[in-house]
């Protein structure tokens, strides 16, 4: 039992320091500066659906083969799915789409 606990501890420490990559969904506004494209995150969800509140408001650099598709949506709100890397500062995008417009709020009923 002690050996298993020690192994689990070593693995978790190694993963913490290597910044293991994992799937996520980032919603935010696309920004571009020169050849670099990034997303100013308004919300980030892990693959299991849990919110990653520490990344809300952060700028996440877009990398990978789909970065050109993201660059076409500059100044638009998007939903990008992919793999977070480099201690959650980069996303290797696998798919991107323009975020749906928020539903309009119906007017208050009048008496």
Short mmCIF file of N, CA and C in Angstrom, two decimals:
data_model
loop_
_atom_site.label_atom_id
_atom_site.label_comp_id
_atom_site.label_asym_id
_atom_site.label_seq_id
_atom_site.Cartn_x
_atom_site.Cartn_y
_atom_site.Cartn_z
N UNK A 1 0.82 -1.20 0.00
CA UNK A 1 0.00 0.00 0.00
C UNK A 1 0.87 1.26 0.00
N UNK A 2 1.92 1.25 0.82
CA UNK A 2 2.81 2.41 0.87
C UNK A 2 3.50 2.63 -0.47
N UNK A 3 3.85 1.53 -1.11
CA UNK A 3 4.53 1.64 -2.40
C UNK A 3 3.60 2.26 -3.44
N UNK A 4 2.33 1.86 -3.43
CA UNK A 4 1.36 2.42 -4.37
C UNK A 4 1.16 3.91 -4.11
N UNK A 5 1.04 4.30 -2.84
CA UNK A 5 0.88 5.72 -2.51
C UNK A 5 2.09 6.53 -2.96
N UNK A 6 3.27 5.98 -2.76
CA UNK A 6 4.49 6.67 -3.19
C UNK A 6 4.51 6.84 -4.71
N UNK A 7 4.09 5.80 -5.43
CA UNK A 7 4.04 5.87 -6.89
C UNK A 7 3.05 6.93 -7.36
N UNK A 8 1.89 6.96 -6.74
CA UNK A 8 0.87 7.95 -7.10
C UNK A 8 1.39 9.36 -6.83
N UNK A 9 2.06 9.55 -5.72
CA UNK A 9 2.61 10.88 -5.40
C UNK A 9 3.65 11.31 -6.43
N UNK A 10 4.53 10.40 -6.81
CA UNK A 10 5.57 10.72 -7.79
C UNK A 10 4.95 11.09 -9.13
N UNK A 11 3.98 10.31 -9.56
CA UNK A 11 3.31 10.58 -10.84
C UNK A 11 2.61 11.93 -10.80
N UNK A 12 1.91 12.26 -9.71
CA UNK A 12 1.21 13.53 -9.65
C UNK A 12 2.17 14.71 -9.60
N UNK A 13 3.31 14.57 -8.95
CA UNK A 13 4.30 15.64 -8.92
C UNK A 13 4.89 15.84 -10.31
N UNK A 14 5.20 14.74 -11.00
CA UNK A 14 5.75 14.84 -12.35
C UNK A 14 4.76 15.52 -13.28
N UNK A 15 3.49 15.13 -13.22
CA UNK A 15 2.48 15.75 -14.07
C UNK A 15 2.31 17.23 -13.75
N UNK A 16 2.40 17.59 -12.49
CA UNK A 16 2.25 18.99 -12.10
C UNK A 16 3.38 19.84 -12.67
N UNK A 17 4.60 19.31 -12.68
CA UNK A 17 5.73 20.08 -13.18
C UNK A 17 5.89 20.04 -14.69
N UNK A 18 5.33 19.05 -15.34
CA UNK A 18 5.44 18.99 -16.79
C UNK A 18 4.30 19.73 -17.47
N UNK A 19 3.30 20.11 -16.73
CA UNK A 19 2.17 20.82 -17.33
C UNK A 19 1.45 19.95 -18.34
N UNK A 20 0.98 18.83 -17.88
CA UNK A 20 0.34 17.86 -18.77
C UNK A 20 -0.76 18.52 -19.60
N UNK A 21 -0.82 18.15 -20.86
CA UNK A 21 -1.82 18.70 -21.77
C UNK A 21 -3.13 17.95 -21.61
N UNK A 22 -4.25 18.66 -21.76
CA UNK A 22 -5.55 18.01 -21.69
C UNK A 22 -6.56 18.79 -22.52
N UNK A 23 -7.62 18.09 -22.89
CA UNK A 23 -8.65 18.67 -23.76
C UNK A 23 -9.47 19.71 -23.00
N UNK A 24 -9.85 20.77 -23.72
CA UNK A 24 -10.64 21.83 -23.11
C UNK A 24 -11.42 22.58 -24.18
N UNK A 25 -12.39 23.37 -23.72
CA UNK A 25 -13.18 24.23 -24.59
C UNK A 25 -13.03 25.66 -24.07
N UNK A 26 -12.54 26.54 -24.93
CA UNK A 26 -12.30 27.94 -24.56
C UNK A 26 -13.29 28.82 -25.31
N UNK A 27 -13.99 29.68 -24.56
CA UNK A 27 -14.89 30.66 -25.16
C UNK A 27 -14.31 32.04 -24.88
N UNK A 28 -14.23 32.87 -25.93
CA UNK A 28 -13.69 34.20 -25.74
C UNK A 28 -13.54 34.95 -27.05
N UNK A 29 -12.93 36.12 -26.97
CA UNK A 29 -12.76 36.99 -28.13
C UNK A 29 -11.37 36.77 -28.73
N UNK A 30 -11.33 36.64 -30.06
CA UNK A 30 -10.06 36.42 -30.76
C UNK A 30 -9.33 37.75 -30.91
N UNK A 31 -8.04 37.73 -30.57
CA UNK A 31 -7.18 38.90 -30.71
C UNK A 31 -5.98 38.53 -31.57
N UNK A 32 -5.45 39.48 -32.31
CA UNK A 32 -4.27 39.23 -33.13
C UNK A 32 -3.28 40.38 -32.96
N UNK A 33 -2.01 40.01 -32.83
CA UNK A 33 -0.94 41.02 -32.81
C UNK A 33 0.19 40.47 -33.66
N UNK A 34 0.33 41.04 -34.84
CA UNK A 34 1.32 40.53 -35.78
C UNK A 34 0.92 39.15 -36.27
N UNK A 35 1.83 38.21 -36.18
CA UNK A 35 1.55 36.84 -36.63
C UNK A 35 0.96 35.98 -35.52
N UNK A 36 0.86 36.53 -34.32
CA UNK A 36 0.34 35.76 -33.18
C UNK A 36 -1.17 35.94 -33.03
N UNK A 37 -1.86 34.85 -32.84
CA UNK A 37 -3.30 34.88 -32.60
C UNK A 37 -3.54 34.32 -31.21
N UNK A 38 -4.46 34.95 -30.48
CA UNK A 38 -4.78 34.48 -29.14
C UNK A 38 -6.27 34.67 -28.87
N UNK A 39 -6.72 34.05 -27.79
CA UNK A 39 -8.12 34.16 -27.38
C UNK A 39 -8.14 34.72 -25.96
N UNK A 40 -8.84 35.82 -25.78
CA UNK A 40 -9.05 36.38 -24.44
C UNK A 40 -10.23 35.60 -23.85
N UNK A 41 -9.93 34.67 -22.97
CA UNK A 41 -10.92 33.72 -22.48
C UNK A 41 -11.95 34.36 -21.55
N UNK A 42 -13.22 34.10 -21.82
CA UNK A 42 -14.28 34.49 -20.90
C UNK A 42 -14.70 33.29 -20.07
N UNK A 43 -14.55 32.08 -20.65
CA UNK A 43 -14.79 30.85 -19.89
C UNK A 43 -13.98 29.72 -20.49
N UNK A 44 -13.57 28.81 -19.63
CA UNK A 44 -12.81 27.63 -20.06
C UNK A 44 -13.40 26.43 -19.33
N UNK A 45 -13.71 25.39 -20.11
CA UNK A 45 -14.24 24.16 -19.54
C UNK A 45 -13.30 23.01 -19.86
N UNK A 46 -13.03 22.19 -18.87
CA UNK A 46 -12.24 20.98 -19.10
C UNK A 46 -13.10 19.99 -19.87
N UNK A 47 -12.48 18.93 -20.36
CA UNK A 47 -13.18 17.93 -21.16
C UNK A 47 -14.34 17.29 -20.41
N UNK A 48 -14.24 17.22 -19.09
CA UNK A 48 -15.31 16.62 -18.29
C UNK A 48 -16.42 17.61 -17.95
N UNK A 49 -16.31 18.85 -18.43
CA UNK A 49 -17.36 19.84 -18.23
C UNK A 49 -17.14 20.77 -17.05
N UNK A 50 -16.11 20.53 -16.24
CA UNK A 50 -15.87 21.39 -15.09
C UNK A 50 -15.25 22.71 -15.54
N UNK A 51 -15.68 23.79 -14.93
CA UNK A 51 -15.17 25.12 -15.26
C UNK A 51 -13.77 25.31 -14.69
N UNK A 52 -12.91 25.92 -15.47
CA UNK A 52 -11.55 26.23 -15.02
C UNK A 52 -11.52 27.74 -14.75
N UNK A 53 -11.97 28.11 -13.57
CA UNK A 53 -12.15 29.52 -13.23
C UNK A 53 -10.84 30.31 -13.23
N UNK A 54 -9.73 29.64 -12.98
CA UNK A 54 -8.45 30.35 -12.93
C UNK A 54 -8.02 30.88 -14.30
N UNK A 55 -8.60 30.36 -15.38
CA UNK A 55 -8.22 30.81 -16.73
C UNK A 55 -9.15 31.88 -17.30
N UNK A 56 -10.27 32.14 -16.65
CA UNK A 56 -11.19 33.17 -17.13
C UNK A 56 -10.49 34.53 -17.05
N UNK A 57 -10.54 35.27 -18.15
CA UNK A 57 -9.90 36.57 -18.21
C UNK A 57 -8.46 36.52 -18.70
N UNK A 58 -7.90 35.34 -18.84
CA UNK A 58 -6.52 35.19 -19.31
C UNK A 58 -6.47 35.15 -20.83
N UNK A 59 -5.32 35.48 -21.39
CA UNK A 59 -5.11 35.40 -22.82
C UNK A 59 -4.39 34.10 -23.12
N UNK A 60 -4.97 33.29 -24.01
CA UNK A 60 -4.42 31.98 -24.34
C UNK A 60 -3.98 32.01 -25.80
N UNK A 61 -2.70 31.74 -26.04
CA UNK A 61 -2.12 31.77 -27.39
C UNK A 61 -2.63 30.56 -28.19
N UNK A 62 -2.97 30.79 -29.45
CA UNK A 62 -3.45 29.73 -30.34
C UNK A 62 -2.27 29.18 -31.12
N UNK A 63 -2.10 27.84 -31.09
CA UNK A 63 -1.03 27.18 -31.83
C UNK A 63 -1.62 26.03 -32.63
N UNK A 64 -0.84 25.49 -33.54
CA UNK A 64 -1.27 24.32 -34.29
C UNK A 64 -1.77 24.65 -35.69
N UNK A 65 -2.23 23.61 -36.37
CA UNK A 65 -2.61 23.74 -37.77
C UNK A 65 -3.89 24.55 -37.97
N UNK A 66 -4.75 24.63 -36.98
CA UNK A 66 -6.01 25.37 -37.12
C UNK A 66 -5.89 26.83 -36.69
N UNK A 67 -4.69 27.29 -36.37
CA UNK A 67 -4.54 28.68 -35.92
C UNK A 67 -4.94 29.67 -37.02
N UNK A 68 -4.78 29.29 -38.28
CA UNK A 68 -5.21 30.15 -39.39
C UNK A 68 -6.72 30.32 -39.42
N UNK A 69 -7.45 29.24 -39.08
CA UNK A 69 -8.91 29.33 -39.02
C UNK A 69 -9.36 30.28 -37.91
N UNK A 70 -8.64 30.24 -36.79
CA UNK A 70 -8.96 31.14 -35.67
C UNK A 70 -8.65 32.58 -36.06
N UNK A 71 -7.54 32.79 -36.77
CA UNK A 71 -7.14 34.15 -37.17
C UNK A 71 -8.17 34.82 -38.06
N UNK A 72 -8.95 34.04 -38.80
CA UNK A 72 -9.99 34.61 -39.66
C UNK A 72 -11.15 35.20 -38.86
N UNK A 73 -11.22 34.87 -37.57
CA UNK A 73 -12.32 35.32 -36.73
C UNK A 73 -11.89 36.41 -35.74
N UNK A 74 -10.92 37.24 -36.12
CA UNK A 74 -10.42 38.30 -35.24
C UNK A 74 -11.57 39.23 -34.84
N UNK A 75 -11.57 39.62 -33.58
CA UNK A 75 -12.57 40.51 -32.96
C UNK A 75 -13.95 39.88 -32.86
N UNK A 76 -14.05 38.58 -33.00
CA UNK A 76 -15.33 37.89 -32.84
C UNK A 76 -15.24 36.96 -31.64
N UNK A 77 -16.40 36.69 -31.05
CA UNK A 77 -16.45 35.75 -29.94
C UNK A 77 -16.54 34.34 -30.52
N UNK A 78 -15.66 33.44 -30.04
CA UNK A 78 -15.59 32.09 -30.59
C UNK A 78 -15.65 31.04 -29.48
N UNK A 79 -15.92 29.81 -29.91
CA UNK A 79 -15.79 28.64 -29.06
C UNK A 79 -14.73 27.77 -29.73
N UNK A 80 -13.59 27.59 -29.06
CA UNK A 80 -12.49 26.80 -29.61
C UNK A 80 -12.30 25.55 -28.76
N UNK A 81 -12.22 24.41 -29.42
CA UNK A 81 -11.96 23.15 -28.72
C UNK A 81 -10.58 22.68 -29.12
N UNK A 82 -9.85 22.15 -28.14
CA UNK A 82 -8.51 21.67 -28.42
C UNK A 82 -7.81 21.21 -27.17
N UNK A 83 -6.49 21.21 -27.22
CA UNK A 83 -5.67 20.73 -26.12
C UNK A 83 -4.90 21.89 -25.51
N UNK A 84 -5.09 22.11 -24.21
CA UNK A 84 -4.33 23.14 -23.51
C UNK A 84 -2.92 22.62 -23.27
N UNK A 85 -1.93 23.48 -23.50
CA UNK A 85 -0.52 23.10 -23.35
C UNK A 85 0.23 24.21 -22.63
N UNK A 86 1.50 23.95 -22.37
CA UNK A 86 2.42 24.95 -21.81
C UNK A 86 1.84 25.64 -20.59
N UNK A 87 1.48 24.83 -19.60
CA UNK A 87 0.92 25.34 -18.35
C UNK A 87 -0.31 26.21 -18.60
N UNK A 88 -1.15 25.76 -19.51
CA UNK A 88 -2.43 26.40 -19.83
C UNK A 88 -2.28 27.80 -20.44
N UNK A 89 -1.16 28.06 -21.10
CA UNK A 89 -0.98 29.35 -21.77
C UNK A 89 -1.18 29.25 -23.27
N UNK A 90 -1.30 28.02 -23.80
CA UNK A 90 -1.49 27.80 -25.24
C UNK A 90 -2.58 26.76 -25.45
N UNK A 91 -3.27 26.88 -26.60
CA UNK A 91 -4.24 25.87 -26.98
C UNK A 91 -3.96 25.45 -28.42
N UNK A 92 -3.85 24.13 -28.62
CA UNK A 92 -3.72 23.55 -29.95
C UNK A 92 -5.14 23.25 -30.41
N UNK A 93 -5.70 24.14 -31.22
CA UNK A 93 -7.11 24.09 -31.59
C UNK A 93 -7.39 22.96 -32.58
N UNK A 94 -8.45 22.19 -32.29
CA UNK A 94 -8.90 21.14 -33.22
C UNK A 94 -10.15 21.58 -33.96
N UNK A 95 -10.95 22.45 -33.35
CA UNK A 95 -12.13 23.00 -34.03
C UNK A 95 -12.46 24.36 -33.43
N UNK A 96 -13.00 25.23 -34.28
CA UNK A 96 -13.37 26.57 -33.83
C UNK A 96 -14.64 26.98 -34.56
N UNK A 97 -15.51 27.68 -33.84
CA UNK A 97 -16.73 28.21 -34.45
C UNK A 97 -17.08 29.51 -33.75
N UNK A 98 -17.81 30.34 -34.48
CA UNK A 98 -18.25 31.59 -33.88
C UNK A 98 -19.28 31.27 -32.81
N UNK A 99 -19.15 31.92 -31.67
CA UNK A 99 -20.07 31.67 -30.56
C UNK A 99 -21.46 32.17 -30.92
N UNK A 100 -22.49 31.44 -30.53
CA UNK A 100 -23.85 31.90 -30.83
C UNK A 100 -24.15 33.19 -30.08
N UNK A 101 -24.93 34.04 -30.70
CA UNK A 101 -25.32 35.30 -30.07
C UNK A 101 -26.20 35.00 -28.86
N UNK A 102 -26.07 35.79 -27.80
CA UNK A 102 -26.91 35.56 -26.64
C UNK A 102 -28.38 35.78 -26.98
N UNK A 103 -29.22 35.02 -26.32
CA UNK A 103 -30.66 35.16 -26.57
C UNK A 103 -31.13 36.52 -26.04
N UNK A 104 -31.97 37.21 -26.80
CA UNK A 104 -32.45 38.51 -26.34
C UNK A 104 -33.35 38.35 -25.11
N UNK A 105 -33.25 39.32 -24.24
CA UNK A 105 -34.08 39.32 -23.03
C UNK A 105 -35.45 39.86 -23.40
N UNK A 106 -36.51 39.11 -23.12
CA UNK A 106 -37.84 39.62 -23.47
C UNK A 106 -38.19 40.84 -22.62
N UNK A 107 -38.93 41.78 -23.17
CA UNK A 107 -39.29 42.97 -22.40
C UNK A 107 -40.21 42.60 -21.24
N UNK A 108 -40.13 43.40 -20.21
CA UNK A 108 -40.97 43.17 -19.04
C UNK A 108 -42.44 43.40 -19.41
N UNK A 109 -43.32 42.58 -18.88
CA UNK A 109 -44.74 42.77 -19.20
C UNK A 109 -45.26 44.10 -18.65
N UNK A 110 -46.14 44.71 -19.40
CA UNK A 110 -46.73 45.98 -18.96
C UNK A 110 -48.12 45.71 -18.40
N UNK A 111 -48.51 46.53 -17.48
CA UNK A 111 -49.83 46.37 -16.86
C UNK A 111 -50.80 47.36 -17.41
#
